[in-house]
JSON list of C-alpha atoms in Angstrom, two decimals:
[
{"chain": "F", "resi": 571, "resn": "UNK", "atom": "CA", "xyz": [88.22, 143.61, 93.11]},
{"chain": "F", "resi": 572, "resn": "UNK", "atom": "CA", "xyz": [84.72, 143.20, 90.79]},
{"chain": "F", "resi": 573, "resn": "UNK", "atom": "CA", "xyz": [87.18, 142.92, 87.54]},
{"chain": "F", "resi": 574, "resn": "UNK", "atom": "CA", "xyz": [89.56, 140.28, 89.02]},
{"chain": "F", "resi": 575, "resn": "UNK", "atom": "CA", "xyz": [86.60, 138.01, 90.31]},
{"chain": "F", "resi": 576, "resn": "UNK", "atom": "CA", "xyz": [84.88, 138.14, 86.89]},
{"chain": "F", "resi": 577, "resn": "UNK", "atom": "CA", "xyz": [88.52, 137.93, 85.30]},
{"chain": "F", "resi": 578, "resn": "UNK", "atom": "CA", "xyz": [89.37, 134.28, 87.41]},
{"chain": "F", "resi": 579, "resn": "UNK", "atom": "CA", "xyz": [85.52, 133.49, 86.92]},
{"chain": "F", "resi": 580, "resn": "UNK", "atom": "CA", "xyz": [85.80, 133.47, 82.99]},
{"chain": "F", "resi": 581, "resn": "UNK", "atom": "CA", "xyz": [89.56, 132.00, 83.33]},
{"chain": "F", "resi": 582, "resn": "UNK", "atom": "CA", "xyz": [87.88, 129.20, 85.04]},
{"chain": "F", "resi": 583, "resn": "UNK", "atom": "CA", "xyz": [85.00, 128.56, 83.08]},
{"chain": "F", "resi": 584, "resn": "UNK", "atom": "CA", "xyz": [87.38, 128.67, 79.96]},
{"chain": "F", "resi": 585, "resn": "UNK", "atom": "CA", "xyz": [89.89, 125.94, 81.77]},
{"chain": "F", "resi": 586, "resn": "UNK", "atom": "CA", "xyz": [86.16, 123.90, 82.42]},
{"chain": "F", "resi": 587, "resn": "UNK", "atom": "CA", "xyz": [85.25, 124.37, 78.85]},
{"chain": "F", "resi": 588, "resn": "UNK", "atom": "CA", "xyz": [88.83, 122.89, 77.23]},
{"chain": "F", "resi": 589, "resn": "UNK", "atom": "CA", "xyz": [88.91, 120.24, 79.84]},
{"chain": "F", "resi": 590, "resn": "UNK", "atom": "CA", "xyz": [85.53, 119.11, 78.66]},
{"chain": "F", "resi": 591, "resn": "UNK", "atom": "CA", "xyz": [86.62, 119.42, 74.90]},
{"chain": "F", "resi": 592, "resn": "UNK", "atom": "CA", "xyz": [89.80, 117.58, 76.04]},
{"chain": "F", "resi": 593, "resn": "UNK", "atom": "CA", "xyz": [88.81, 114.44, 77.36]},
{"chain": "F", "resi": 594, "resn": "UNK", "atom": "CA", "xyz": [87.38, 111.74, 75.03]},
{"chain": "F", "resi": 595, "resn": "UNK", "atom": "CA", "xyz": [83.74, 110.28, 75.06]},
{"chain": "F", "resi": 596, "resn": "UNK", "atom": "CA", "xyz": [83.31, 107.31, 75.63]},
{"chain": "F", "resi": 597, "resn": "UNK", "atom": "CA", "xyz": [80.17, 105.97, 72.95]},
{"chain": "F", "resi": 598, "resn": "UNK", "atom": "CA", "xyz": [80.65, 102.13, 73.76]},
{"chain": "F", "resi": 599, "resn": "UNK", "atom": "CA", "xyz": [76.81, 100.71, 73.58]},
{"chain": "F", "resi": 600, "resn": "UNK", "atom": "CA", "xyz": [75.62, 97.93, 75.96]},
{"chain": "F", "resi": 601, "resn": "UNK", "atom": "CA", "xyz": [75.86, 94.34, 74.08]},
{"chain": "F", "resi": 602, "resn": "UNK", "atom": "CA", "xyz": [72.72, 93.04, 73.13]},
{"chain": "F", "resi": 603, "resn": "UNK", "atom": "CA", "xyz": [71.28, 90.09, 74.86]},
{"chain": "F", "resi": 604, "resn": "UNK", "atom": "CA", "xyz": [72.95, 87.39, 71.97]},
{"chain": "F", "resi": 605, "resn": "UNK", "atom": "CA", "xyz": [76.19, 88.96, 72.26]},
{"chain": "F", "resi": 606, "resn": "UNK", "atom": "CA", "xyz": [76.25, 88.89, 76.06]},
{"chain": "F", "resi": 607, "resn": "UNK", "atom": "CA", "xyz": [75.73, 85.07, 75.90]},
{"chain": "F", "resi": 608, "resn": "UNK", "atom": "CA", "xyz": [78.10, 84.51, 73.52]},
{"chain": "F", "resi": 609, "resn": "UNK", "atom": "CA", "xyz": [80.95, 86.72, 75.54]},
{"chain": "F", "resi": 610, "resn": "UNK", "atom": "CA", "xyz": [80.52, 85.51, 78.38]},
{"chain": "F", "resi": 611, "resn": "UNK", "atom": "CA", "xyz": [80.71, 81.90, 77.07]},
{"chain": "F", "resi": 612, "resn": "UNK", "atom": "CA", "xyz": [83.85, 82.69, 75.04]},
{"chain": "F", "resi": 613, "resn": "UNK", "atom": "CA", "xyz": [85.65, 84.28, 78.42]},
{"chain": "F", "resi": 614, "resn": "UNK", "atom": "CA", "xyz": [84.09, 81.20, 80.89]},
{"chain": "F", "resi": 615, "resn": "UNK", "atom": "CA", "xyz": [86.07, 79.01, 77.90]},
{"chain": "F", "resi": 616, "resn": "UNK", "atom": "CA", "xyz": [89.34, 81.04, 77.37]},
{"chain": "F", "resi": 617, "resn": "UNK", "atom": "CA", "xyz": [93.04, 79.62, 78.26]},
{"chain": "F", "resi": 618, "resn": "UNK", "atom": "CA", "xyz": [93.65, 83.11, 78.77]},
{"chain": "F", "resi": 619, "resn": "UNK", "atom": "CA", "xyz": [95.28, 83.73, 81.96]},
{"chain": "F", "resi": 620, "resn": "UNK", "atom": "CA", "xyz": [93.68, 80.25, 82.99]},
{"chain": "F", "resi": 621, "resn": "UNK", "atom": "CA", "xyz": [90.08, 81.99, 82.92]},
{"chain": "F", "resi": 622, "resn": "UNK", "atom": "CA", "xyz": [88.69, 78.44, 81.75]},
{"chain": "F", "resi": 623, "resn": "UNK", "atom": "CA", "xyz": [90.48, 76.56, 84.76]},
{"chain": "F", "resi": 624, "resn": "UNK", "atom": "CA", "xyz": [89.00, 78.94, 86.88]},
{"chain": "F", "resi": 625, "resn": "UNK", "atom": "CA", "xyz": [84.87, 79.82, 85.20]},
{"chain": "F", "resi": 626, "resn": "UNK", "atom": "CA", "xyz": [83.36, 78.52, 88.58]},
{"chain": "F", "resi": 627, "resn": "UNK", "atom": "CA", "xyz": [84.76, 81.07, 90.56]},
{"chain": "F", "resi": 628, "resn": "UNK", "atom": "CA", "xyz": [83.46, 84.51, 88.62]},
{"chain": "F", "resi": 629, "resn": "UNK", "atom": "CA", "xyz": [80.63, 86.33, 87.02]},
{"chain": "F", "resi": 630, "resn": "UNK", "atom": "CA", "xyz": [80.93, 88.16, 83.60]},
{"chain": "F", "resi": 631, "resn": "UNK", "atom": "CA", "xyz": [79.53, 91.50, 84.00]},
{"chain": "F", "resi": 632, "resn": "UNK", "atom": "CA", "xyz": [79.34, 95.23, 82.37]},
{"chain": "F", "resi": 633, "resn": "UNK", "atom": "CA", "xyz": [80.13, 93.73, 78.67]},
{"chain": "F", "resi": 634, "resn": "UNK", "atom": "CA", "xyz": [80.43, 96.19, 76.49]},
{"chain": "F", "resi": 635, "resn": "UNK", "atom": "CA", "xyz": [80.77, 96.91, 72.50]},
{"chain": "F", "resi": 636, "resn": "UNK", "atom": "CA", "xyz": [82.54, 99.63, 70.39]},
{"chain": "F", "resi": 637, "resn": "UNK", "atom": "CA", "xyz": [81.01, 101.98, 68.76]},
{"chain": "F", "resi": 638, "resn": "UNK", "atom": "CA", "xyz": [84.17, 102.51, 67.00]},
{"chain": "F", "resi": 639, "resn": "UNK", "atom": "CA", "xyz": [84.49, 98.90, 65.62]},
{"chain": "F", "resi": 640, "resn": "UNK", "atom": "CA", "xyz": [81.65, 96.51, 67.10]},
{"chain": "F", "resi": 641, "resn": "UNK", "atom": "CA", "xyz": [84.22, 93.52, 66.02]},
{"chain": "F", "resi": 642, "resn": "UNK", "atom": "CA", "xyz": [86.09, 94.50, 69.50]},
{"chain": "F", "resi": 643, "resn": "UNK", "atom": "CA", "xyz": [84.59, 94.30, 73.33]},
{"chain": "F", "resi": 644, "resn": "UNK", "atom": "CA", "xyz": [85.46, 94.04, 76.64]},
{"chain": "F", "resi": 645, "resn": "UNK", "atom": "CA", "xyz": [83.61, 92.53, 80.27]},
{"chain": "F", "resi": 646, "resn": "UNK", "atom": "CA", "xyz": [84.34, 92.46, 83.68]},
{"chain": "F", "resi": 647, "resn": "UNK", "atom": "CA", "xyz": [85.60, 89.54, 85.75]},
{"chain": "F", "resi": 648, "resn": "UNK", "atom": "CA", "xyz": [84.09, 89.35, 88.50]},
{"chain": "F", "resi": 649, "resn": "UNK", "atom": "CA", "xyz": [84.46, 86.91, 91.49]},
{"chain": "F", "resi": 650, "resn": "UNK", "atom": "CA", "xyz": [81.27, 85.04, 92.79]},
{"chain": "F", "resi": 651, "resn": "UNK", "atom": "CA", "xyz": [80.76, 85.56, 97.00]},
{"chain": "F", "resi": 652, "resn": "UNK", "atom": "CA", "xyz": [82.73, 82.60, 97.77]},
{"chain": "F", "resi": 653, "resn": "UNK", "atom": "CA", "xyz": [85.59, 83.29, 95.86]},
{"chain": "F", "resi": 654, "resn": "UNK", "atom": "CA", "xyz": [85.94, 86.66, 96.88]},
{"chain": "F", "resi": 655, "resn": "UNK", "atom": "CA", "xyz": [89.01, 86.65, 99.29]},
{"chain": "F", "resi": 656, "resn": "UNK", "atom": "CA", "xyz": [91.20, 83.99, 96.69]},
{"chain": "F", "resi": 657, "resn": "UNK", "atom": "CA", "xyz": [90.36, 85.44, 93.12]},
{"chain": "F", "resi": 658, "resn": "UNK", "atom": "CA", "xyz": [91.31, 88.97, 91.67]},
{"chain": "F", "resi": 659, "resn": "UNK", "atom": "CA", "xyz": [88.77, 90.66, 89.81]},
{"chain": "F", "resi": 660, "resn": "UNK", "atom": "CA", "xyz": [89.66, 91.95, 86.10]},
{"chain": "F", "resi": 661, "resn": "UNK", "atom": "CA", "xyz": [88.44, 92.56, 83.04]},
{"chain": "F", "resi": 662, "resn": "UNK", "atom": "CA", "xyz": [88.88, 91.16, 79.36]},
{"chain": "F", "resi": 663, "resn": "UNK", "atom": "CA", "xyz": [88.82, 92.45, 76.01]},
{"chain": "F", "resi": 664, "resn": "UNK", "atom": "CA", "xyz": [87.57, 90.38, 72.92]},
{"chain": "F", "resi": 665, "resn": "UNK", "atom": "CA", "xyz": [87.66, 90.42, 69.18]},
{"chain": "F", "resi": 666, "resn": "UNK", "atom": "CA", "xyz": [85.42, 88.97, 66.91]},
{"chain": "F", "resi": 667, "resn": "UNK", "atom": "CA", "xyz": [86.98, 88.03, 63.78]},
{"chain": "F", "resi": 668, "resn": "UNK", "atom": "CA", "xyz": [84.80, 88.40, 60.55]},
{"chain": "F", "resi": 669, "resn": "UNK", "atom": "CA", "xyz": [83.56, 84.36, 60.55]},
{"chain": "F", "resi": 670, "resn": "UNK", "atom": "CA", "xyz": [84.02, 83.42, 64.04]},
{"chain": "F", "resi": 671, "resn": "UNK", "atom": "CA", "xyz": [82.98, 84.01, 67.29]},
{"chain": "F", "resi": 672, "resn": "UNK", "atom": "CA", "xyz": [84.09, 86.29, 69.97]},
{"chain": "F", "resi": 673, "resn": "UNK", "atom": "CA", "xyz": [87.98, 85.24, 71.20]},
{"chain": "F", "resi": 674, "resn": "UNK", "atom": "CA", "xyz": [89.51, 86.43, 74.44]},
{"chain": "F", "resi": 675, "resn": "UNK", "atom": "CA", "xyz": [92.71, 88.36, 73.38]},
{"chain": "F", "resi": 676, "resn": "UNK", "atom": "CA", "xyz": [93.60, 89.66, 76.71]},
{"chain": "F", "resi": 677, "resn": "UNK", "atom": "CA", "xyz": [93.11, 89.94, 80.24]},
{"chain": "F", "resi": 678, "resn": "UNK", "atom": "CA", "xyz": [94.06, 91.26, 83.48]},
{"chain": "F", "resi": 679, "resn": "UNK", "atom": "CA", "xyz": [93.05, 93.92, 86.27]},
{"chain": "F", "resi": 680, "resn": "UNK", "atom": "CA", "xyz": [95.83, 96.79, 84.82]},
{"chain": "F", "resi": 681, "resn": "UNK", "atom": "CA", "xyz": [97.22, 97.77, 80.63]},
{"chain": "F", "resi": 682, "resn": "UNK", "atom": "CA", "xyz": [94.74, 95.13, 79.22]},
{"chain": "F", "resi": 683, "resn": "UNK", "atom": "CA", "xyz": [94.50, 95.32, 75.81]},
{"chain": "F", "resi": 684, "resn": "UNK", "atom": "CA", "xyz": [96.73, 97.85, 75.43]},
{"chain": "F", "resi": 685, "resn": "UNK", "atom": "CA", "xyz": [99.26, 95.61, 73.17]},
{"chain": "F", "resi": 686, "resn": "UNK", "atom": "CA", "xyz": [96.79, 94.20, 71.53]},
{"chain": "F", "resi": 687, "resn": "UNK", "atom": "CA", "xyz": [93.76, 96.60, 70.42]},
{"chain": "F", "resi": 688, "resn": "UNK", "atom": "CA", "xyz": [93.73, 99.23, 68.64]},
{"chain": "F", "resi": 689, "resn": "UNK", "atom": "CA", "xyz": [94.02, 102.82, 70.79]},
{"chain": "F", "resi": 690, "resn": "UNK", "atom": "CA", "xyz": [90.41, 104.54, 69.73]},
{"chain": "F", "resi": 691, "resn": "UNK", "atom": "CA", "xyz": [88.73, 101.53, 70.59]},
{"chain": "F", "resi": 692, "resn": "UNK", "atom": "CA", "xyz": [89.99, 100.96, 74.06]},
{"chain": "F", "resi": 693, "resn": "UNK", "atom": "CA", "xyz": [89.37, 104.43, 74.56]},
{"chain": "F", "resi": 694, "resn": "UNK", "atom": "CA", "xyz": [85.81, 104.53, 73.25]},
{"chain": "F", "resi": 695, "resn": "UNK", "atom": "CA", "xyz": [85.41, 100.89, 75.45]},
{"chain": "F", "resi": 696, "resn": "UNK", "atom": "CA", "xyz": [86.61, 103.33, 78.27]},
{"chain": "F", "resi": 697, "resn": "UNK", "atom": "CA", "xyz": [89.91, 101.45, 78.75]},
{"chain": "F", "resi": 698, "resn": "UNK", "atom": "CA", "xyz": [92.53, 103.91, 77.35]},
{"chain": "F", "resi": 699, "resn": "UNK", "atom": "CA", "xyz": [94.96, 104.62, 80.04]},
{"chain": "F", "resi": 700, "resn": "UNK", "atom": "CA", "xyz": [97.53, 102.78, 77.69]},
{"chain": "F", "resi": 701, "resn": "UNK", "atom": "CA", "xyz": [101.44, 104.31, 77.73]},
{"chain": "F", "resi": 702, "resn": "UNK", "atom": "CA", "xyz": [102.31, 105.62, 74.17]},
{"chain": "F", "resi": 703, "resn": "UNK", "atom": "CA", "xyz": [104.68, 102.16, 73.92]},
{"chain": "F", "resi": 704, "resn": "UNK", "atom": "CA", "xyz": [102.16, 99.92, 74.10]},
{"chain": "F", "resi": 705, "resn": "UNK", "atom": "CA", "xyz": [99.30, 101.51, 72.09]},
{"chain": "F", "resi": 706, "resn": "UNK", "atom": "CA", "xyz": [98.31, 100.32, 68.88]}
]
């Protein structure tokens, strides 16, 4: 009985050790204080999915930047108190081209991104979850 304890005991610490191995880390970094400002005020002004009609009714929270290329990002959208029962919480993810400033390129509360971003960074922003169709 000894043998087959220590036998499923290493069988599951190997299955722990590969799972760990398997998954991928996620290394996005905080945005600094400058970028946070200037996300949130490119998501409070973006036609995308009629966030600008709507910038009274949420909060952007949890923005984040990729380790894997700091040009991409994504933030929460998050409804204020009042708004709570009429507006759908989300998130967004943004690009920053080379001269410009950071640009909403999608949003949503499900696949965001996933069309539109390359794979390894939604993954590193801790997005991923994107079907092998619709990764980049």
């Amino acid at each position: 009985m000894r043998i087959r304890t220590r036998h499923l005991a290493a069988c599951v610490a190997a299955l722990a050790v590969a799972g760990a191995a398997a998954t991928t880390a996620s290394a996005d970094r905080a945005a600094t204080p400058a970028q946070k400002t200037q996300i949130t005020k490119a998501v409070k002004a973006s036609p995308v999915a009629g966030l600008r009609s709507v910038r009274d009714r949420f909060n952007v929270t949890g923005v984040r930047v990729s380790t894997v290329s700091n040009a991409w990002a994504t933030a929460r959208v998050v409804a204020k108190p009042r708004y709570r029962n009429t507006f759908q919480a989300g998130y967004v993810v943004l690009v920053r081209p080379p001269a410009g400033a950071w640009v909403v390129v999608d949003a949503g509360s499900a696949l965001v991104g996933c069309s539109v971003a390359p794979y390894r960074v939604l993954t590193d922003l801790g997005i991923g979850g994107c079907p092998p169709g619709e990764r980049l």
